Coordinates of C-alpha atoms and ligand atoms in Angstrom, one line a residue:
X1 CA 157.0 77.7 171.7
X2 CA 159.1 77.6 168.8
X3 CA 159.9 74.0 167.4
X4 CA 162.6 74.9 164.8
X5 CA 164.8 77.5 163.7
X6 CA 166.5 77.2 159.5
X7 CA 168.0 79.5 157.9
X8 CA 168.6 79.1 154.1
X9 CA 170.3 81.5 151.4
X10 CA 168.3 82.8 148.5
X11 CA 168.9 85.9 146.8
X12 CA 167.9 89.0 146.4
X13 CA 167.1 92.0 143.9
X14 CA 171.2 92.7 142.3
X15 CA 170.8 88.9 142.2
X16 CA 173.3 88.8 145.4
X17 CA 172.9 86.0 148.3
X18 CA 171.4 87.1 151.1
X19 CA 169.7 85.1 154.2
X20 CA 166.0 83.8 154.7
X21 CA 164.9 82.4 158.1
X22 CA 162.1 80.2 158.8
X23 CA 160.4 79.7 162.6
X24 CA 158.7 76.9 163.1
X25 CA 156.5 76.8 166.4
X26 CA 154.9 73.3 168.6
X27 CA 151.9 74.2 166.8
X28 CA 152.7 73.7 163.5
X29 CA 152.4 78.2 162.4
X30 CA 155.6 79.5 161.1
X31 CA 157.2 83.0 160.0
X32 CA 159.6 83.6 157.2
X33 CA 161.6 86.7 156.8
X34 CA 164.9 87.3 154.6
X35 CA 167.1 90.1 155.1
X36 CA 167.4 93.1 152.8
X37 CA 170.9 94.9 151.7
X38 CA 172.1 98.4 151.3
X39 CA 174.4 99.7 149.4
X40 CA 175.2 103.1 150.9
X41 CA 175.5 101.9 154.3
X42 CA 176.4 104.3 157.3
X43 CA 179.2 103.2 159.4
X44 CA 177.3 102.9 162.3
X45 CA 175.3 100.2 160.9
X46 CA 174.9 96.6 162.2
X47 CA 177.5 94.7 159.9
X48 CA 176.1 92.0 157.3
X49 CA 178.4 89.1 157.6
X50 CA 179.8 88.1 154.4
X51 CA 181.8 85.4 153.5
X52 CA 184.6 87.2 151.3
X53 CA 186.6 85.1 148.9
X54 CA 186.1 84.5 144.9
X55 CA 182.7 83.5 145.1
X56 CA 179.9 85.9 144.1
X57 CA 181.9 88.5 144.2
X58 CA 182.6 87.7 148.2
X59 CA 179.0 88.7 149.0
X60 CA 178.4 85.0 149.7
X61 CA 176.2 84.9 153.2
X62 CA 177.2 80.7 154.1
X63 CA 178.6 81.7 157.2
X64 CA 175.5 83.3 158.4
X65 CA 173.1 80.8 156.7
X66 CA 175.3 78.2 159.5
X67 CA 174.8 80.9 162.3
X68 CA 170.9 81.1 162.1
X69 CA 171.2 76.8 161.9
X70 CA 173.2 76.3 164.5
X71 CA 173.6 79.0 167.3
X72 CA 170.6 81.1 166.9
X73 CA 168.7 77.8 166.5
X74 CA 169.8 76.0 169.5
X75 CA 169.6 79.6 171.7
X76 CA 165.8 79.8 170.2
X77 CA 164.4 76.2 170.5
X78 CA 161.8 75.8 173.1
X79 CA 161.4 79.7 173.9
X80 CA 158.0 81.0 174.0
X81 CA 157.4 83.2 170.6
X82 CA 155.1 86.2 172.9
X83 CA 157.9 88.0 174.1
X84 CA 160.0 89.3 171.1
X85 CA 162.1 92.0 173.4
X86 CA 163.0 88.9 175.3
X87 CA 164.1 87.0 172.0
X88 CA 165.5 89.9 170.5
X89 CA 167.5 90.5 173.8
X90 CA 168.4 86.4 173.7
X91 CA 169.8 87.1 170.1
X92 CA 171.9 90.6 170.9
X93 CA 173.4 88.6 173.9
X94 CA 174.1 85.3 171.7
X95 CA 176.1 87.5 169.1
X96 CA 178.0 89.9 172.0
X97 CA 179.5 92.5 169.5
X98 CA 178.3 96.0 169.2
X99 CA 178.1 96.1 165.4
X100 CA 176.6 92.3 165.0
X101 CA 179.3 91.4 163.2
X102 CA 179.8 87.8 165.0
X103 CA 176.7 86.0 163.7
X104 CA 176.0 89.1 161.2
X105 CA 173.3 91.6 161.1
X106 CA 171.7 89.6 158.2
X107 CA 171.6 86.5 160.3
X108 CA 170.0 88.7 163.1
X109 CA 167.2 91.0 161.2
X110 CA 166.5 87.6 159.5
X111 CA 165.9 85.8 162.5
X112 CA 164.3 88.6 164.4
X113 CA 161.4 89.4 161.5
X114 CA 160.7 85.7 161.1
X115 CA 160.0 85.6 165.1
X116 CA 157.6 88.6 164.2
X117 CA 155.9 86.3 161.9
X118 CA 155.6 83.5 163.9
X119 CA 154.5 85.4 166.4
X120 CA 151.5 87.1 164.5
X121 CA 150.8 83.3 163.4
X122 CA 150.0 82.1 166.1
X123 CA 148.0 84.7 166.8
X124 CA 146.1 84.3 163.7
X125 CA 146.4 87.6 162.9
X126 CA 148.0 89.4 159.7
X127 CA 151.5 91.2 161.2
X128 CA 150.2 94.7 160.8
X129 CA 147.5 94.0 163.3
X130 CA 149.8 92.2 165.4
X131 CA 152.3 94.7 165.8
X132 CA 149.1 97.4 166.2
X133 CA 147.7 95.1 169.5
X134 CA 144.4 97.5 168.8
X135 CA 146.1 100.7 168.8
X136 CA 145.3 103.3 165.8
X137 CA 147.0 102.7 162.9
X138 CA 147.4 104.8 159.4
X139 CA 148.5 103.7 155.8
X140 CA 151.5 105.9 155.6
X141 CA 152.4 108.0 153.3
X142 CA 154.4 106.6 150.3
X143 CA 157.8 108.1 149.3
X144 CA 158.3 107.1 145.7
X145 CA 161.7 107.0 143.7
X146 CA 161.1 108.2 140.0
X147 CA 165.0 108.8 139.2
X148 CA 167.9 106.8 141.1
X149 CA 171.2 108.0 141.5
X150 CA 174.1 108.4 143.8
X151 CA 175.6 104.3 144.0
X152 CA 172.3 103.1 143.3
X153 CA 173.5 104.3 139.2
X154 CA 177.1 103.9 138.5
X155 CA 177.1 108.3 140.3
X156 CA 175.5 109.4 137.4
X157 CA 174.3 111.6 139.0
X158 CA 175.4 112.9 142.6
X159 CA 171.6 112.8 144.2
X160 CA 170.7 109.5 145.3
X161 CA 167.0 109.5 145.4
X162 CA 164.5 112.1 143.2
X163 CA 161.2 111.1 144.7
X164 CA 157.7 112.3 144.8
X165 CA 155.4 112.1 147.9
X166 CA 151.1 112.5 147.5
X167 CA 150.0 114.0 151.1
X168 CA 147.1 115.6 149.2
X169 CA 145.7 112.1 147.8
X170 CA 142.6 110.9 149.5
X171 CA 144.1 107.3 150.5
X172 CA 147.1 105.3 150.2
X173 CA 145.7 103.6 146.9
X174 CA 145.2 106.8 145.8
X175 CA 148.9 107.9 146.6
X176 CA 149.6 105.2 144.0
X177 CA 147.1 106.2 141.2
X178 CA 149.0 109.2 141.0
X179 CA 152.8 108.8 141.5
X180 CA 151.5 105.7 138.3
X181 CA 150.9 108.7 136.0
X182 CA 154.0 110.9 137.5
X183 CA 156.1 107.7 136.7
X184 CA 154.7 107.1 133.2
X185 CA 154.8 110.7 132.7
X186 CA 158.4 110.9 133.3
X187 CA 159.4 107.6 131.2
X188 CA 157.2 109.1 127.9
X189 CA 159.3 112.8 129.0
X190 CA 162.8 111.2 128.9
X191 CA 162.3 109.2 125.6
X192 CA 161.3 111.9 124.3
X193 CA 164.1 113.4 125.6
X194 CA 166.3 111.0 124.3
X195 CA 167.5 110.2 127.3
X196 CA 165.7 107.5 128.8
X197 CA 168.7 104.6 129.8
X198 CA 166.7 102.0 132.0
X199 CA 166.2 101.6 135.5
X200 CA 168.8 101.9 138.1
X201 CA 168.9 100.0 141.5
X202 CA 165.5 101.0 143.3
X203 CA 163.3 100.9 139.9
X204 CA 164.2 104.5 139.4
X205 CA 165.1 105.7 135.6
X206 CA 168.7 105.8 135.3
X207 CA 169.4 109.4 135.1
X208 CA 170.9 110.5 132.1
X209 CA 171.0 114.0 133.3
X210 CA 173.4 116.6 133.0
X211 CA 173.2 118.2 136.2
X212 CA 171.4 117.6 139.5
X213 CA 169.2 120.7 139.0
X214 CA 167.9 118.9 135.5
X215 CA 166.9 116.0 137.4
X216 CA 164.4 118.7 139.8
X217 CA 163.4 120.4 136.4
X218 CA 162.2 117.0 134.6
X219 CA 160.2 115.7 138.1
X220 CA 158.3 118.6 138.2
X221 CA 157.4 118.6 134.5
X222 CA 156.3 115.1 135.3
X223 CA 154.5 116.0 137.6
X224 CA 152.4 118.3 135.7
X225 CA 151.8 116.4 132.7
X226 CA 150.3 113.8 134.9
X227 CA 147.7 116.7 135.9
X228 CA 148.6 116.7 139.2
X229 CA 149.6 120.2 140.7
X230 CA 153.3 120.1 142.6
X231 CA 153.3 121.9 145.9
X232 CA 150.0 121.6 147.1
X233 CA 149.1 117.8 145.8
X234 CA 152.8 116.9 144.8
X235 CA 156.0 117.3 147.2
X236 CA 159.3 116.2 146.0
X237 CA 161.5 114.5 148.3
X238 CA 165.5 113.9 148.2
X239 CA 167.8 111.4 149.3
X240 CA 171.1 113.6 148.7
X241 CA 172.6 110.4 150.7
X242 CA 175.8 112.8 151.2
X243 CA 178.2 110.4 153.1
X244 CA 178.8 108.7 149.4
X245 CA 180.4 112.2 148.4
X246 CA 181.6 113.7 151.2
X247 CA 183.5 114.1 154.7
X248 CA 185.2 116.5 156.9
X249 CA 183.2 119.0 155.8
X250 CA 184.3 119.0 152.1
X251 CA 182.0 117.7 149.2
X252 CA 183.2 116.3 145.8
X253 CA 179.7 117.0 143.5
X254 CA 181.0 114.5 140.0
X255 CA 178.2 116.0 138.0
X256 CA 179.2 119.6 138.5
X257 CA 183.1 118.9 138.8
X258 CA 183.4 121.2 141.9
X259 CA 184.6 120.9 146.1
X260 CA 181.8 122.3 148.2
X261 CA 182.6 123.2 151.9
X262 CA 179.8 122.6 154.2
X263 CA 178.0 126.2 154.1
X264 CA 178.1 125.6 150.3
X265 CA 176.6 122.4 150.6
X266 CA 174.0 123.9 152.1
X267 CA 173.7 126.5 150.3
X268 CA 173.3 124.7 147.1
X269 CA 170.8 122.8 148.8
X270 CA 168.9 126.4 150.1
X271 CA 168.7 127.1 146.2
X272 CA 167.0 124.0 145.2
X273 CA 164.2 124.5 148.5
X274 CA 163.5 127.6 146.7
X275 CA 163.3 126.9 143.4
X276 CA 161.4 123.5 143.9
X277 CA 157.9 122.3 145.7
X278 CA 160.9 119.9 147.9
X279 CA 158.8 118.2 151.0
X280 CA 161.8 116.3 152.6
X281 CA 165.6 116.2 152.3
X282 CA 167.0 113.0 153.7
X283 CA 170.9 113.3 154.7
X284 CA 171.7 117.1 153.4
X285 CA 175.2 116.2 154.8
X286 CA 177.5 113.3 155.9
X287 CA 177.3 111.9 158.9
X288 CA 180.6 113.1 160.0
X289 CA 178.8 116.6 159.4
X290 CA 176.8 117.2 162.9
X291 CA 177.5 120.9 162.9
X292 CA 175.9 120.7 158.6
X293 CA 172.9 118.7 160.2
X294 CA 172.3 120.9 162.9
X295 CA 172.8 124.6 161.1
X296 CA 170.4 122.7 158.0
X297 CA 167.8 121.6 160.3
X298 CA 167.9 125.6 161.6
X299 CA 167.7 127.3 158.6
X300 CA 164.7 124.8 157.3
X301 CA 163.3 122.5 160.0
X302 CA 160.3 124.5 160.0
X303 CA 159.5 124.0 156.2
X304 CA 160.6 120.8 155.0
X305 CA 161.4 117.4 156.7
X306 CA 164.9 116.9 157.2
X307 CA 165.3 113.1 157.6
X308 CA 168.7 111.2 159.3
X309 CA 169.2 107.8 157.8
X310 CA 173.5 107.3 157.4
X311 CA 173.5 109.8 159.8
X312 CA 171.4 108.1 162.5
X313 CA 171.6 104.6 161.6
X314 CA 167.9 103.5 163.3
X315 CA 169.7 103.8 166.5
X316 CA 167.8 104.8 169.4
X317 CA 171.3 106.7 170.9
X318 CA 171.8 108.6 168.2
X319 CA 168.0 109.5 167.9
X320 CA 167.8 111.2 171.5
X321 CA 171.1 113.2 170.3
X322 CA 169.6 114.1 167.6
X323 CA 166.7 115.2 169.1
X324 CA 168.5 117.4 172.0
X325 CA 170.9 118.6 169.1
X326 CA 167.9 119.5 166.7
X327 CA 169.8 118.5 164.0
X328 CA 166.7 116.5 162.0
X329 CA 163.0 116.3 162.4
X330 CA 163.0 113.1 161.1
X331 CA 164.1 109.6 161.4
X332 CA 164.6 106.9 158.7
X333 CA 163.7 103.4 160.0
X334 CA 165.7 100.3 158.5
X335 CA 165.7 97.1 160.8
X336 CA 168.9 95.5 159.3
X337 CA 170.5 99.4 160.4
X338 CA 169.6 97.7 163.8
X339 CA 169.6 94.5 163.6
X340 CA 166.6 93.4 165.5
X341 CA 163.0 94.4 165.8
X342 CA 163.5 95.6 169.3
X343 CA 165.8 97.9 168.6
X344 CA 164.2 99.0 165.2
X345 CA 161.2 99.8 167.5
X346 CA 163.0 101.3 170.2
X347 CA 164.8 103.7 167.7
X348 CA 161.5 104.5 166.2
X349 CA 159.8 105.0 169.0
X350 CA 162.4 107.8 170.4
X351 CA 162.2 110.2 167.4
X352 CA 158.0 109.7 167.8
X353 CA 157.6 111.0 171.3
X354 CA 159.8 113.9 169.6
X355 CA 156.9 114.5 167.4
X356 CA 160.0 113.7 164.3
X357 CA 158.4 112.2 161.4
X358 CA 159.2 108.4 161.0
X359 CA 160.1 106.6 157.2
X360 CA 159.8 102.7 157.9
X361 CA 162.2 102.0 154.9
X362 CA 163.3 99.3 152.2
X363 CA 167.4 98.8 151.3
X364 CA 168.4 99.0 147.8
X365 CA 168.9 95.4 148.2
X366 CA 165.7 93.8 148.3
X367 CA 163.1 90.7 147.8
X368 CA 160.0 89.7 148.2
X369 CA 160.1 89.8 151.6
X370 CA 157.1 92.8 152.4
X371 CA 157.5 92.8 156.7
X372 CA 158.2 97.0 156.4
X373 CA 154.8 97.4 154.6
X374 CA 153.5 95.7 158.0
X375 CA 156.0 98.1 160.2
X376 CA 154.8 100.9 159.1
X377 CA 151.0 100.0 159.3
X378 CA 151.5 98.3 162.8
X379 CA 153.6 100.9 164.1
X380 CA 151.9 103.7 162.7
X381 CA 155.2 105.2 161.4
X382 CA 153.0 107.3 159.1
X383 CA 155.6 107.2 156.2
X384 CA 157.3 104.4 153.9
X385 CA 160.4 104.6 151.7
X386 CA 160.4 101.5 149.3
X387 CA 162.1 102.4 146.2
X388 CA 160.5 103.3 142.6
X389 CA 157.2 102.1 141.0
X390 CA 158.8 99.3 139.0
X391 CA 160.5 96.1 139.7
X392 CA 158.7 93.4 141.9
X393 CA 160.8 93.5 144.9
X394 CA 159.2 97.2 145.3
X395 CA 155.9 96.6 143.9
X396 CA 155.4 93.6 146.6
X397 CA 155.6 96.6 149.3
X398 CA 153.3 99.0 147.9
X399 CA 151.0 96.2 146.6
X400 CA 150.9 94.7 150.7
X401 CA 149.7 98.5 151.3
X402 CA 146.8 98.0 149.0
X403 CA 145.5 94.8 150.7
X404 CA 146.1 96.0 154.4
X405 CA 143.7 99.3 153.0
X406 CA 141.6 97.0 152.1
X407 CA 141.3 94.4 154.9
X408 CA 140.8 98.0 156.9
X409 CA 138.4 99.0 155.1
X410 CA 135.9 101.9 156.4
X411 CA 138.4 102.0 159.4
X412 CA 141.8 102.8 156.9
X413 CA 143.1 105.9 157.6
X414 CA 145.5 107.6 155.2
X415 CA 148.1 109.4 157.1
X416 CA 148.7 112.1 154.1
X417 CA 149.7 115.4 155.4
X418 CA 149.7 114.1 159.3
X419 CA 153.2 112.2 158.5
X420 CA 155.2 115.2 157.8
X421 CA 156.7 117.0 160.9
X422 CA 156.1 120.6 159.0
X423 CA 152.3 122.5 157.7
X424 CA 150.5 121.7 154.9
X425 CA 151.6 124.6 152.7
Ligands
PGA1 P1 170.8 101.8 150.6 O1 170.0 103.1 150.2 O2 169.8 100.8 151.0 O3 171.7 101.5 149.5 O4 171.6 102.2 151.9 C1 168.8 103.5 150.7 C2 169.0 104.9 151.4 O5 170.0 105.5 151.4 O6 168.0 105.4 151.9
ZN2 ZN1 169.3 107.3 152.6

């Protein structure tokens, strides 16, 4: 049963405040999580409560630091730690708003992770096994940022993500050897190149590229000078994150100067799937833009995975629409989108049984907190979204991988191809 409940503020990876909660059961185990942050939120996202004011630029989190100390912790105390729906539910009811905004989604995804930890504590077992209760699980497949973008650099340029996914490596480690050299490859390229400008949010390069299409040209150069072949061992995948640049149909692209209606949009976006080895596209179009998802997902859902993230805000709802709408093949899973593990799992779960790929994911606010490299091992989500190959607070995730593979040993499975909801080419 659970002794104590704290919540604390520490801070995370833009040096912002965020929460940490600590579970404390009779027995003395304990579970620690702290709540990531995004940046280019969907509107239908649990809301982080945040105090406002001068301070820290009003991101400070005090108010929901108090709510995990006092409310959540007097709901919890005494509960047994088995039943996490039953928690979760204790902690949706406790907070009574429909966005989370009362106690805050930070205080909640905080809370609700640390239970998971407690949980697999007591247990004895790492979380990934926890989560798994014996069923089959995979190392997914790693979706790596090599340049950032969008509000993750200043709109440099107007994609958000430029990532690179290994279905064709042998295992997850493996995944990593190579997307090392793509990354290296492309830092050596864009010095070269005079252009290379640091790293942006995620660990990416900041892209000092002149248009969107340079960005494509330079990844699969990359790609190719760390001797791997794009296509068949090498897929690029895209975050256009399109809410950040459009609505109502009508997109503002900086780097190009130019208004795009929707068949544009997609259009533009057509050219690029031809032109480049592109696995996945996540958000092609706002999340206003159901009519843009759906005609998208149409005209490529059989090629490429077309992933809802703003658009379907790891909510188990919107996932069933989307499914009877076939307007993705593919759901991006964030638990603070949600708000509680419950729900995160219920949402994942949903696009599953409609055989849509699943992308446990990171924020671009992050820590050292690594509870989605468990989600996506225990849940056999098959994919992961973390960020770039630099900067600790995504290392710690892809690193976690490494050690689950190896506690799995002759039993790890690399999901590879099986993640993606289209054919190996
Ligand atoms: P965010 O970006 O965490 O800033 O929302 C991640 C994403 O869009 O996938
Ligand atoms: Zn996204």
């Amino acid at each position: 049963n659970i002794r104590s409940v704290r919540g604390r503020r520490v801070w995370d990876s833009r040096g912002r405040p965020t929460v940490e909660a600590e579970i404390t059961l009779a027995s003395g185990k304990a579970g620690r999580a702290i709540a990531p942050a995004g940046a280019s939120t969907g509107s239908g996202e649990a809301l982080d409560r945040r105090d406002g004011g001068a301070a820290f630029g009003g991101m400070d989190v005090v108010h929901a630091v108090d709510a995990v100390n006092g409310e959540i912790a007097t709901a919890l105390a005494g509960k047994p730690i088995a039943d996490q729906a039953m928690l979760d539910t204790l902690l949706i009811g406790l907070d009574g708003t429909a966005n989370k905004s009362r106690l805050g989604g930070n205080a909640l995804v905080a809370t609700s992770m640390a239970l998971l930890h407690a949980r697999a504590a007591s247990e004895g077992q790492p979380l990934w096994a926890s989560l798994a209760a014996g069923r089959d699980v995979r190392l997914p497949l790693p979706e790596i940022q090599i340049f950032g973008g969008g509000a993750h650099a200043s709109r440099r340029v107007d994609v958000q993500d430029f990532m690179v996914m290994c279905p064709a490596a042998g295992s997850f480690a493996e995944a990593l050897d190579w997307t090392a050299e793509i990354y290296r490859a492309a830092g050596v390229m864009l010095k070269e190149a005079g252009k290379l400008q640091g790293v942006a949010d995620e660990g990416g390069y900041w892209p000092a590229f002149a248009a969107n299409e340079e960005a494509l040209d330079f990844l699969v150069r990359a790609i190719e000078k760390a001797g791997l072949k794009p296509a068949s061992e090498v897929g690029i995948s895209l975050d256009i994150a399109a809410s950040e640049f459009g609505r109502g149909g009508s997109y503002e692209l900086a780097l190009d100067k130019r208004k795009l209606d929707t068949g544009e949009m997609l259009d533009l976006l057509t050219s690029w799937i031809k032109a480049y080895p592109i696995l996945s596209i996540e958000d092609p179009v706002a999340e206003d833009d159901r009519e843009g998802f759906i005609a998208f997902t149409a005209r490529h859902g059989a090629d490429i995975q077309i992933i809802g993230d703003d658009y379907l805000v790891t909510d188990e709802a919107r996932v069933r629409q989307s499914i009877s709408d076939k307007a993705v093949n593919a759901v991006l899973i964030k638990p603070n989108q949600a708000g509680t593990m419950t729900e995160t799992l219920a949402a994942a779960n949903a696009g599953r049984a409609a055989g849509f790929g699943t992308i446990v994911s990171a924020r671009s606010g992050e820590s050292e907190d690594v509870t989605i490299s468990h989600l996506a091992v225990g849940w056999n989500a098959g994919q992961l979204k973390v960020g770039s190959f630099s900067r600790s607070e995504r290392m710690a995730k892809w690193n976690e991988c490494l050690r689950i593979e190896e506690q799995l040993g002759r039993d790890a499975v690399f999901a590879g191809w099986s993640a993606l909801p289209v054919k190996r080419p």
